[in-house]
Amino acid sequence: MTTSNNQNVPGENNLHSTIIMENSQNFNTYGNKKYIIDVILNNKACMICVNFARWFPVFLVFGIVGWAYYAYIFILCFGVIDFLFKRIFFILILHILLILFIWSYLATVFTDNGKIPEEFYLPYEVNEDVKNAETNDAAKEIVRRYVKMHNLPIQTRMFDQAYRYCHQCAMVKPDRAHHCSICKKCILKFDHHCPWVNNCVMYSNYKYFMQFLGYGVVLCFFVALSNLNTIIVFVREISSHSGTLNSVGTSFQLVFLEFISIMFGISLLCLFSFHIYLISKNRSTLESYKVPVFTFGVDKNAYNISLKHNFSEVFGKQPLFWFLPICSTSGDGIIYLSNCSGTANYTHEEAVVSINNITNDSTVRVVNSCEENILQNRGDVTNIGLNRENDNRKFENDTESLTSEEEKSDYENNSIGTRNCQ
C-alpha cells in the first residue's frame, strides 16, 4: 500500500508549524527598521559605504573651494586684472580669509566631544539594576539615588521630574547634553549634527562653527564683489557679440563663480544670523524648539544671563581671541549658570544669592549650590551669598543696627523677595 503525496507523515504537522513560526519571526525581525540598520552597520562593506557617504559633504566642500580658488586666482587675478596693486590686494585678502575659513572649518570637523566625567557613567552593577527594574519608576528611583549619592551637578529634568538618563551610553546626562543617533554617543551642549562637517555642533566646537560660518560669509561676498566688475564686462560683450570663443569660455567660469559665491554667501548668512540670535539668548538649536525642563517647570530663558555673558560663554572672555580659531570657550561643558525665573526655582536645591558689582540697577541672581563653586573658581561674581543660615544671620544683624521700628519694617519688606527665592 503506497502513501499518497498529500498524506502527512507523523510529526510533519508539528515540524511544518515550527518552520512557519520561525519564518514569521524572521520576517517580523527583518522587517524591523532598527534590526536592518544594525545589520548594515555591522557589515564592513556597508560601513565603508556609510563612512564615505558621511564624508562626502566634506570632500564636496573642499572640491568647491579648490575650484573657486583656481577660478579666482588664475582666471580672475592673473587672467583678467591687469593693475598690479589691485591684483596683489585681492590675492592677499583672499588668502587671509581663506586661511581663517579653512582653519575654522577643519577645527569644526575634527574637534571631538569634551570629556564627560566618569561619575556620570553608571557602574555595571547599577546599570544592570536599572535594566532589570520591574517598573520605569523603580529604574528612575535608582538613577535618582545615584545622582544624590554622587552629588552630580544637574539642574535639568524630564517632564516627570526624573533625571535624564541615556540607556545607550549608560550614563546620567549632564545639563544640555543629548544623545546623537549618528555619532552614537552623548554630546555636551548638543546643538545639532551637521552633515557638512560630519560632526556634531556642540560645546567644544561651537565657536569654530560660528567662525566657519562668519568667515564663509565674508569670503563669499568678497569674491562676489571683487568679481562683479568682470561679470558686468562679460554681459556687455555678450550683448554686443564682441567676445571671442576663448574669452567667453573663461568668463563663464567667472559667472559660475559669482553664482556660487552669492548662493553660498546668502545661505551662510542666514544660518550665521540665526546662530547669533541663539547665542544672544544662550540657547542651542535643540533648545529653541525643545525647551529644557527644571524642577520648577520649563524655561526657555533659563541660561540667558546677559548678552556679554552669553557671548563670552561661547567665544571666551578675551575679545582678542574671538576671531581666532583657537580654544577659548568658557566653562567645562558640564555646569552652566542659570537664572532665577520664578518664586521657587530651586525648591529641591540649596540656593544662594549672588550679587555682582552692586549698583543702582543691579540685579539679584539666584544659583543653586552646584554653581557656587564654579562662580568662585571663575571669579565671575565678586560677592557670593552664603547659605541660608549665614544669610539669615546677616539679615538679623542688619535689622538690629536699625534704630526705629519703621526702618526695620521697610528693610524687611525690601528683603522679603530675596529671602523667598532661597
Short mmCIF file of C-alpha atoms in Angstrom, two decimals:
data_model
loop_
_atom_site.label_atom_id
_atom_site.label_comp_id
_atom_site.label_asym_id
_atom_site.label_seq_id
_atom_site.Cartn_x
_atom_site.Cartn_y
_atom_site.Cartn_z
CA MET A 1 0.00 0.00 0.00
CA THR A 2 1.51 3.25 -1.12
CA THR A 3 1.31 6.53 0.69
CA SER A 4 -0.26 9.45 -1.11
CA ASN A 5 1.86 12.55 -1.74
CA ASN A 6 -0.69 14.63 0.11
CA GLN A 7 -0.67 12.34 3.12
CA ASN A 8 1.28 13.71 6.08
CA VAL A 9 3.75 11.52 7.93
CA PRO A 10 3.66 11.54 11.76
CA GLY A 11 5.17 14.69 13.25
CA GLU A 12 5.21 16.54 9.94
CA ASN A 13 2.42 18.89 11.03
CA ASN A 14 4.40 19.98 14.09
CA LEU A 15 7.56 20.45 12.01
CA HIS A 16 5.67 22.41 9.38
CA SER A 17 4.12 24.64 12.07
CA THR A 18 7.54 25.26 13.61
CA ILE A 19 9.01 26.29 10.25
CA ILE A 20 6.10 28.67 9.64
CA MET A 21 6.55 30.24 13.07
CA GLU A 22 10.31 30.67 12.52
CA ASN A 23 9.76 32.23 9.10
CA SER A 24 7.14 34.53 10.57
CA GLN A 25 9.51 35.56 13.34
CA ASN A 26 12.32 36.12 10.83
CA PHE A 27 10.00 38.21 8.67
CA ASN A 28 9.00 40.33 11.63
CA THR A 29 12.61 40.62 12.75
CA TYR A 30 13.95 41.57 9.33
CA GLY A 31 11.04 43.91 8.86
CA ASN A 32 12.18 45.81 11.90
CA LYS A 33 13.91 49.01 10.78
CA LYS A 34 16.29 49.06 13.75
CA TYR A 35 17.39 45.47 13.07
CA ILE A 36 18.13 46.25 9.43
CA ILE A 37 20.19 49.30 10.41
CA ASP A 38 22.16 47.23 12.94
CA VAL A 39 22.89 44.58 10.30
CA ILE A 40 24.13 47.23 7.87
CA LEU A 41 26.32 48.93 10.47
CA ASN A 42 27.88 45.60 11.48
CA ASN A 43 28.86 44.80 7.89
CA LYS A 44 32.33 46.09 6.94
CA ALA A 45 31.49 46.75 3.30
CA CYS A 46 28.35 48.61 4.27
CA MET A 47 30.24 50.60 6.89
CA ILE A 48 32.78 51.71 4.26
CA CYS A 49 29.93 52.98 2.10
CA VAL A 50 28.26 54.68 5.07
CA ASN A 51 31.51 56.37 6.12
CA PHE A 52 32.14 57.55 2.56
CA ALA A 53 28.61 58.95 2.39
CA ARG A 54 29.19 60.80 5.67
CA TRP A 55 32.49 62.26 4.49
CA PHE A 56 31.21 63.12 1.01
CA PRO A 57 29.87 66.59 2.01
CA VAL A 58 33.29 67.43 3.47
CA PHE A 59 35.01 66.34 0.25
CA LEU A 60 32.44 68.35 -1.71
CA VAL A 61 33.22 71.49 0.31
CA PHE A 62 36.95 71.14 -0.39
CA GLY A 63 36.23 70.42 -4.05
CA ILE A 64 34.16 73.59 -4.42
CA VAL A 65 36.74 75.64 -2.51
CA GLY A 66 39.57 74.22 -4.65
CA TRP A 67 37.84 75.03 -7.92
CA ALA A 68 36.83 78.51 -6.67
CA TYR A 69 40.45 79.16 -5.67
CA TYR A 70 41.63 78.21 -9.17
CA ALA A 71 38.99 80.36 -10.86
CA TYR A 72 39.66 83.38 -8.68
CA ILE A 73 43.48 83.32 -8.67
CA PHE A 74 44.39 82.06 -12.12
CA ILE A 75 41.42 83.22 -14.20
CA LEU A 76 40.40 86.45 -12.49
CA CYS A 77 43.55 87.79 -10.84
CA PHE A 78 46.17 86.65 -13.37
CA GLY A 79 43.94 86.44 -16.44
CA VAL A 80 41.68 89.48 -16.20
CA ILE A 81 43.07 92.02 -13.71
CA ASP A 82 45.96 94.00 -15.20
CA PHE A 83 46.53 96.52 -12.42
CA LEU A 84 49.33 95.06 -10.23
CA PHE A 85 48.35 96.73 -6.94
CA LYS A 86 44.74 95.62 -7.32
CA ARG A 87 45.87 92.09 -8.11
CA ILE A 88 48.13 91.92 -5.04
CA PHE A 89 45.40 93.35 -2.81
CA PHE A 90 42.80 90.82 -3.97
CA ILE A 91 45.21 87.89 -3.60
CA LEU A 92 46.31 88.99 -0.12
CA ILE A 93 42.79 89.48 1.23
CA LEU A 94 41.61 86.21 -0.32
CA HIS A 95 44.38 84.18 1.31
CA ILE A 96 43.80 85.72 4.75
CA LEU A 97 40.08 84.95 4.61
CA LEU A 98 40.68 81.53 3.09
CA ILE A 99 43.16 80.52 5.80
CA LEU A 100 40.77 81.56 8.57
CA PHE A 101 37.87 79.83 6.81
CA ILE A 102 39.70 76.51 6.30
CA TRP A 103 41.26 76.66 9.77
CA SER A 104 37.89 77.11 11.48
CA TYR A 105 36.27 74.52 9.20
CA LEU A 106 38.87 71.86 9.98
CA ALA A 107 38.59 72.67 13.69
CA THR A 108 34.83 72.16 13.46
CA VAL A 109 35.24 68.86 11.63
CA PHE A 110 37.93 67.28 13.79
CA THR A 111 37.20 68.63 17.29
CA ASP A 112 35.94 65.80 19.47
CA ASN A 113 33.30 65.91 22.16
CA GLY A 114 34.56 67.10 25.53
CA LYS A 115 35.36 64.51 28.17
CA ILE A 116 32.39 63.66 30.35
CA PRO A 117 33.42 62.94 33.96
CA GLU A 118 33.38 59.27 34.94
CA GLU A 119 30.90 59.82 37.78
CA PHE A 120 28.14 60.47 35.23
CA TYR A 121 28.52 56.89 33.93
CA LEU A 122 26.67 54.30 35.96
CA PRO A 123 28.75 51.35 37.21
CA TYR A 124 27.94 48.00 35.66
CA GLU A 125 26.02 46.77 38.70
CA VAL A 126 23.90 49.93 38.94
CA ASN A 127 23.20 49.89 35.21
CA GLU A 128 22.08 46.26 35.45
CA ASP A 129 19.74 47.22 38.28
CA VAL A 130 18.27 49.92 36.04
CA LYS A 131 17.81 47.45 33.17
CA ASN A 132 16.23 44.80 35.39
CA ALA A 133 13.97 47.16 37.32
CA GLU A 134 10.38 45.95 37.38
CA THR A 135 8.91 49.35 36.52
CA ASN A 136 10.07 52.59 34.98
CA ASP A 137 9.51 54.34 38.29
CA ALA A 138 11.82 51.88 40.02
CA ALA A 139 14.52 52.48 37.39
CA LYS A 140 14.16 56.24 37.77
CA GLU A 141 14.45 55.92 41.54
CA ILE A 142 17.74 54.01 41.15
CA VAL A 143 19.08 56.79 38.94
CA ARG A 144 17.85 59.43 41.39
CA ARG A 145 19.63 57.77 44.30
CA TYR A 146 22.82 57.52 42.25
CA VAL A 147 22.70 61.23 41.38
CA LYS A 148 22.13 62.22 45.01
CA MET A 149 24.83 59.87 46.28
CA HIS A 150 27.46 61.31 43.93
CA ASN A 151 26.14 64.88 44.20
CA LEU A 152 26.08 65.32 40.42
CA PRO A 153 25.61 68.98 39.36
CA ILE A 154 22.37 68.53 37.43
CA GLN A 155 19.51 71.01 37.16
CA THR A 156 17.51 69.77 34.17
CA ARG A 157 14.87 67.08 34.43
CA MET A 158 12.37 65.21 32.34
CA PHE A 159 8.73 66.26 32.39
CA ASP A 160 8.01 63.80 35.21
CA GLN A 161 10.89 65.38 37.21
CA ALA A 162 13.09 62.29 36.76
CA TYR A 163 16.75 62.74 35.93
CA ARG A 164 17.64 62.43 32.26
CA TYR A 165 19.29 59.06 31.67
CA CYS A 166 20.79 57.66 28.45
CA HIS A 167 20.27 53.91 28.12
CA GLN A 168 22.62 53.64 25.13
CA CYS A 169 25.56 55.23 26.96
CA ALA A 170 24.50 54.02 30.45
CA MET A 171 25.02 57.48 31.89
CA VAL A 172 23.16 60.31 33.56
CA LYS A 173 23.01 63.15 31.07
CA PRO A 174 24.71 66.39 32.15
CA ASP A 175 22.76 69.60 31.67
CA ARG A 176 22.26 70.48 27.98
CA ALA A 177 23.77 67.15 26.86
CA HIS A 178 21.88 64.91 24.44
CA HIS A 179 22.48 61.63 22.65
CA CYS A 180 23.37 61.86 18.95
CA SER A 181 21.89 58.99 16.98
CA ILE A 182 24.52 59.41 14.25
CA CYS A 183 27.63 59.68 16.43
CA LYS A 184 26.20 57.03 18.80
CA LYS A 185 27.18 58.91 21.96
CA CYS A 186 26.06 61.67 24.29
CA ILE A 187 27.25 65.13 23.29
CA LEU A 188 27.92 68.03 25.67
CA LYS A 189 25.72 71.05 24.90
CA PHE A 190 24.38 69.34 21.81
CA ASP A 191 23.23 71.81 19.16
CA HIS A 192 22.72 69.65 16.07
CA HIS A 193 24.52 67.15 13.88
CA CYS A 194 25.79 68.92 10.76
CA PRO A 195 26.40 66.70 7.70
CA TRP A 196 28.55 69.43 6.10
CA VAL A 197 31.18 68.94 8.81
CA ASN A 198 30.42 65.25 9.51
CA ASN A 199 30.36 66.11 13.19
CA CYS A 200 28.09 67.38 15.91
CA VAL A 201 27.96 71.10 16.60
CA MET A 202 28.46 71.13 20.35
CA TYR A 203 30.13 72.75 23.33
CA SER A 204 33.71 72.03 22.23
CA ASN A 205 33.45 73.25 18.60
CA TYR A 206 30.57 75.74 18.64
CA LYS A 207 33.00 78.68 18.50
CA TYR A 208 34.76 77.14 15.48
CA PHE A 209 31.41 76.50 13.80
CA MET A 210 30.42 80.16 14.23
CA GLN A 211 33.77 81.29 12.84
CA PHE A 212 33.38 78.90 9.91
CA LEU A 213 30.01 80.48 9.12
CA GLY A 214 31.23 84.05 9.67
CA TYR A 215 34.40 83.77 7.62
CA GLY A 216 32.46 81.86 4.98
CA VAL A 217 30.03 84.76 4.64
CA VAL A 218 32.83 87.34 4.38
CA LEU A 219 34.80 85.18 1.93
CA CYS A 220 31.83 84.55 -0.35
CA PHE A 221 30.76 88.18 -0.56
CA PHE A 222 34.36 89.35 -1.01
CA VAL A 223 34.74 87.03 -4.01
CA ALA A 224 31.36 88.10 -5.39
CA LEU A 225 32.08 91.83 -5.09
CA SER A 226 35.63 91.65 -6.46
CA ASN A 227 34.38 89.59 -9.40
CA LEU A 228 31.34 91.78 -10.09
CA ASN A 229 33.04 94.20 -12.49
CA THR A 230 34.26 91.30 -14.64
CA ILE A 231 30.71 89.94 -14.85
CA ILE A 232 29.41 93.34 -15.97
CA VAL A 233 32.04 93.50 -18.73
CA PHE A 234 31.19 89.94 -19.79
CA VAL A 235 27.47 90.76 -20.05
CA ARG A 236 28.28 93.77 -22.24
CA GLU A 237 30.43 91.62 -24.53
CA ILE A 238 27.68 89.06 -24.86
CA SER A 239 25.09 91.72 -25.68
CA SER A 240 27.38 93.28 -28.32
CA HIS A 241 28.64 89.92 -29.68
CA SER A 242 32.21 91.18 -29.39
CA GLY A 243 33.68 88.44 -27.19
CA THR A 244 35.93 85.70 -28.57
CA LEU A 245 35.21 82.00 -28.01
CA ASN A 246 38.13 81.71 -25.55
CA SER A 247 37.10 84.78 -23.55
CA VAL A 248 33.50 83.60 -23.42
CA GLY A 249 34.53 80.18 -22.09
CA THR A 250 36.78 81.75 -19.48
CA SER A 251 34.15 84.25 -18.44
CA PHE A 252 31.55 81.51 -17.97
CA GLN A 253 33.71 80.10 -15.17
CA LEU A 254 33.73 83.51 -13.52
CA VAL A 255 29.95 83.75 -13.94
CA PHE A 256 29.58 80.39 -12.23
CA LEU A 257 32.00 81.57 -9.53
CA GLU A 258 29.78 84.61 -8.99
CA PHE A 259 26.68 82.44 -8.76
CA ILE A 260 28.30 80.02 -6.29
CA SER A 261 29.63 82.86 -4.14
CA ILE A 262 26.28 84.64 -3.88
CA MET A 263 24.32 81.44 -3.31
CA PHE A 264 26.57 80.13 -0.53
CA GLY A 265 27.03 83.62 0.89
CA ILE A 266 23.29 84.13 1.37
CA SER A 267 22.84 80.61 2.78
CA LEU A 268 25.68 81.00 5.28
CA LEU A 269 24.47 84.49 6.22
CA CYS A 270 21.01 83.17 7.12
CA LEU A 271 22.47 80.36 9.21
CA PHE A 272 25.02 82.68 10.83
CA SER A 273 22.32 85.22 11.74
CA PHE A 274 20.16 82.50 13.27
CA HIS A 275 23.00 81.26 15.47
CA ILE A 276 23.92 84.80 16.51
CA TYR A 277 20.34 85.10 17.75
CA LEU A 278 20.64 81.77 19.59
CA ILE A 279 23.87 82.88 21.28
CA SER A 280 22.29 86.17 22.34
CA LYS A 281 19.59 84.11 24.10
CA ASN A 282 22.03 81.38 25.22
CA ARG A 283 20.08 78.60 23.54
CA SER A 284 21.06 75.74 21.31
CA THR A 285 19.20 74.78 18.15
CA LEU A 286 17.67 71.85 20.01
CA GLU A 287 16.65 74.05 22.95
CA SER A 288 14.97 76.52 20.58
CA TYR A 289 12.18 74.00 19.92
CA LYS A 290 12.65 71.60 22.86
CA VAL A 291 12.62 73.83 25.94
CA PRO A 292 14.67 72.49 28.88
CA VAL A 293 12.77 71.32 31.95
CA PHE A 294 13.76 72.20 35.51
CA THR A 295 12.37 71.40 38.94
CA PHE A 296 10.13 74.45 38.65
CA GLY A 297 8.99 73.67 35.09
CA VAL A 298 10.10 74.69 31.60
CA ASP A 299 12.06 77.87 30.99
CA LYS A 300 13.36 78.86 27.57
CA ASN A 301 15.38 81.73 29.08
CA ALA A 302 16.95 79.73 31.89
CA TYR A 303 20.51 80.22 30.63
CA ASN A 304 20.05 83.76 29.33
CA ILE A 305 22.17 85.63 31.89
CA SER A 306 23.24 88.70 29.90
CA LEU A 307 24.36 89.49 26.37
CA LYS A 308 28.00 89.82 27.42
CA HIS A 309 27.95 86.61 29.43
CA ASN A 310 26.20 84.66 26.66
CA PHE A 311 28.80 85.58 24.04
CA SER A 312 31.67 85.10 26.49
CA GLU A 313 30.42 81.61 27.23
CA VAL A 314 30.92 80.65 23.58
CA PHE A 315 33.86 82.80 22.46
CA GLY A 316 35.71 83.35 25.74
CA LYS A 317 36.39 86.32 27.96
CA GLN A 318 39.20 87.79 25.82
CA PRO A 319 37.68 89.63 22.80
CA LEU A 320 41.03 89.36 21.01
CA PHE A 321 40.58 85.58 20.75
CA TRP A 322 37.01 85.80 19.49
CA PHE A 323 38.20 85.97 15.87
CA LEU A 324 40.92 83.31 16.04
CA PRO A 325 40.06 79.60 15.68
CA ILE A 326 41.70 78.68 18.98
CA CYS A 327 40.15 77.19 22.09
CA SER A 328 38.85 79.98 24.34
CA THR A 329 35.35 78.77 25.22
CA SER A 330 34.44 79.33 28.86
CA GLY A 331 33.45 76.60 31.28
CA ASP A 332 33.72 72.83 31.17
CA GLY A 333 30.56 71.89 29.26
CA ILE A 334 29.05 70.35 32.40
CA ILE A 335 27.83 73.22 34.59
CA TYR A 336 26.04 76.32 33.32
CA LEU A 337 24.82 79.43 35.10
CA SER A 338 21.06 79.84 35.13
CA ASN A 339 18.55 82.49 36.05
CA CYS A 340 16.00 82.67 38.87
CA SER A 341 12.81 82.55 36.79
CA GLY A 342 10.13 82.26 39.42
CA THR A 343 9.42 82.31 43.14
CA ALA A 344 10.58 78.74 43.70
CA ASN A 345 13.18 77.92 41.08
CA TYR A 346 15.21 75.57 43.22
CA THR A 347 12.70 74.18 45.65
CA HIS A 348 14.68 70.95 45.79
CA GLU A 349 18.12 72.57 45.75
CA GLU A 350 20.00 74.71 48.21
CA ALA A 351 20.07 78.23 46.71
CA VAL A 352 22.47 81.06 47.27
CA VAL A 353 22.17 84.73 46.38
CA SER A 354 24.95 86.23 44.25
CA ILE A 355 25.35 89.99 43.88
CA ASN A 356 27.85 91.27 41.35
CA ASN A 357 29.02 94.91 41.24
CA ILE A 358 26.18 96.37 43.28
CA THR A 359 24.83 99.45 41.52
CA ASN A 360 21.53 101.26 41.35
CA ASP A 361 20.38 98.95 38.57
CA SER A 362 21.97 95.79 39.97
CA THR A 363 20.02 92.55 39.84
CA VAL A 364 19.96 89.62 42.20
CA ARG A 365 20.69 86.30 40.55
CA VAL A 366 19.86 83.02 42.26
CA VAL A 367 22.02 80.00 41.56
CA ASN A 368 21.97 76.55 43.07
CA SER A 369 24.66 75.09 45.29
CA CYS A 370 26.44 73.23 42.49
CA GLU A 371 27.07 76.54 40.71
CA GLU A 372 28.59 78.28 43.72
CA ASN A 373 31.98 76.60 43.32
CA ILE A 374 32.09 77.40 39.63
CA LEU A 375 31.35 81.07 40.31
CA GLN A 376 34.09 81.24 42.91
CA ASN A 377 36.63 79.50 40.67
CA ARG A 378 35.88 81.66 37.64
CA GLY A 379 35.69 84.90 39.60
CA ASP A 380 32.51 85.85 37.75
CA VAL A 381 30.84 87.06 40.91
CA THR A 382 32.58 89.26 43.43
CA ASN A 383 30.26 88.61 46.35
CA ILE A 384 28.56 85.24 46.60
CA GLY A 385 25.97 84.97 49.33
CA LEU A 386 26.38 82.34 51.98
CA ASN A 387 23.93 79.57 52.73
CA ARG A 388 20.55 80.13 54.33
CA GLU A 389 21.85 80.10 57.89
CA ASN A 390 24.54 82.70 57.27
CA ASP A 391 22.21 84.84 55.19
CA ASN A 392 19.58 84.78 57.92
CA ARG A 393 22.22 85.77 60.48
CA LYS A 394 23.23 88.71 58.27
CA PHE A 395 19.57 89.68 57.98
CA GLU A 396 19.18 89.68 61.76
CA ASN A 397 22.38 91.72 62.29
CA ASP A 398 21.29 94.30 59.74
CA THR A 399 17.90 94.74 61.35
CA GLU A 400 19.47 95.14 64.78
CA SER A 401 21.54 98.08 63.50
CA LEU A 402 18.41 99.96 62.52
CA THR A 403 17.12 102.39 65.13
CA SER A 404 13.41 102.68 64.54
CA GLU A 405 10.71 100.07 64.08
CA GLU A 406 9.66 101.79 60.85
CA GLU A 407 13.15 101.34 59.35
CA LYS A 408 13.15 97.68 60.36
CA SER A 409 9.76 97.19 58.70
CA ASP A 410 10.95 98.85 55.46
CA TYR A 411 14.12 96.73 55.43
CA GLU A 412 12.13 93.52 55.93
CA ASN A 413 9.72 94.44 53.13
CA ASN A 414 12.59 95.16 50.73
CA SER A 415 14.37 91.92 51.64
CA ILE A 416 11.42 89.56 51.55
CA GLY A 417 11.77 88.91 47.80
CA THR A 418 15.39 87.85 48.10
CA ARG A 419 14.67 85.63 51.10
CA ASN A 420 11.74 83.95 49.31
CA CYS A 421 13.98 82.93 46.41
CA GLN A 422 16.02 80.90 48.84
#
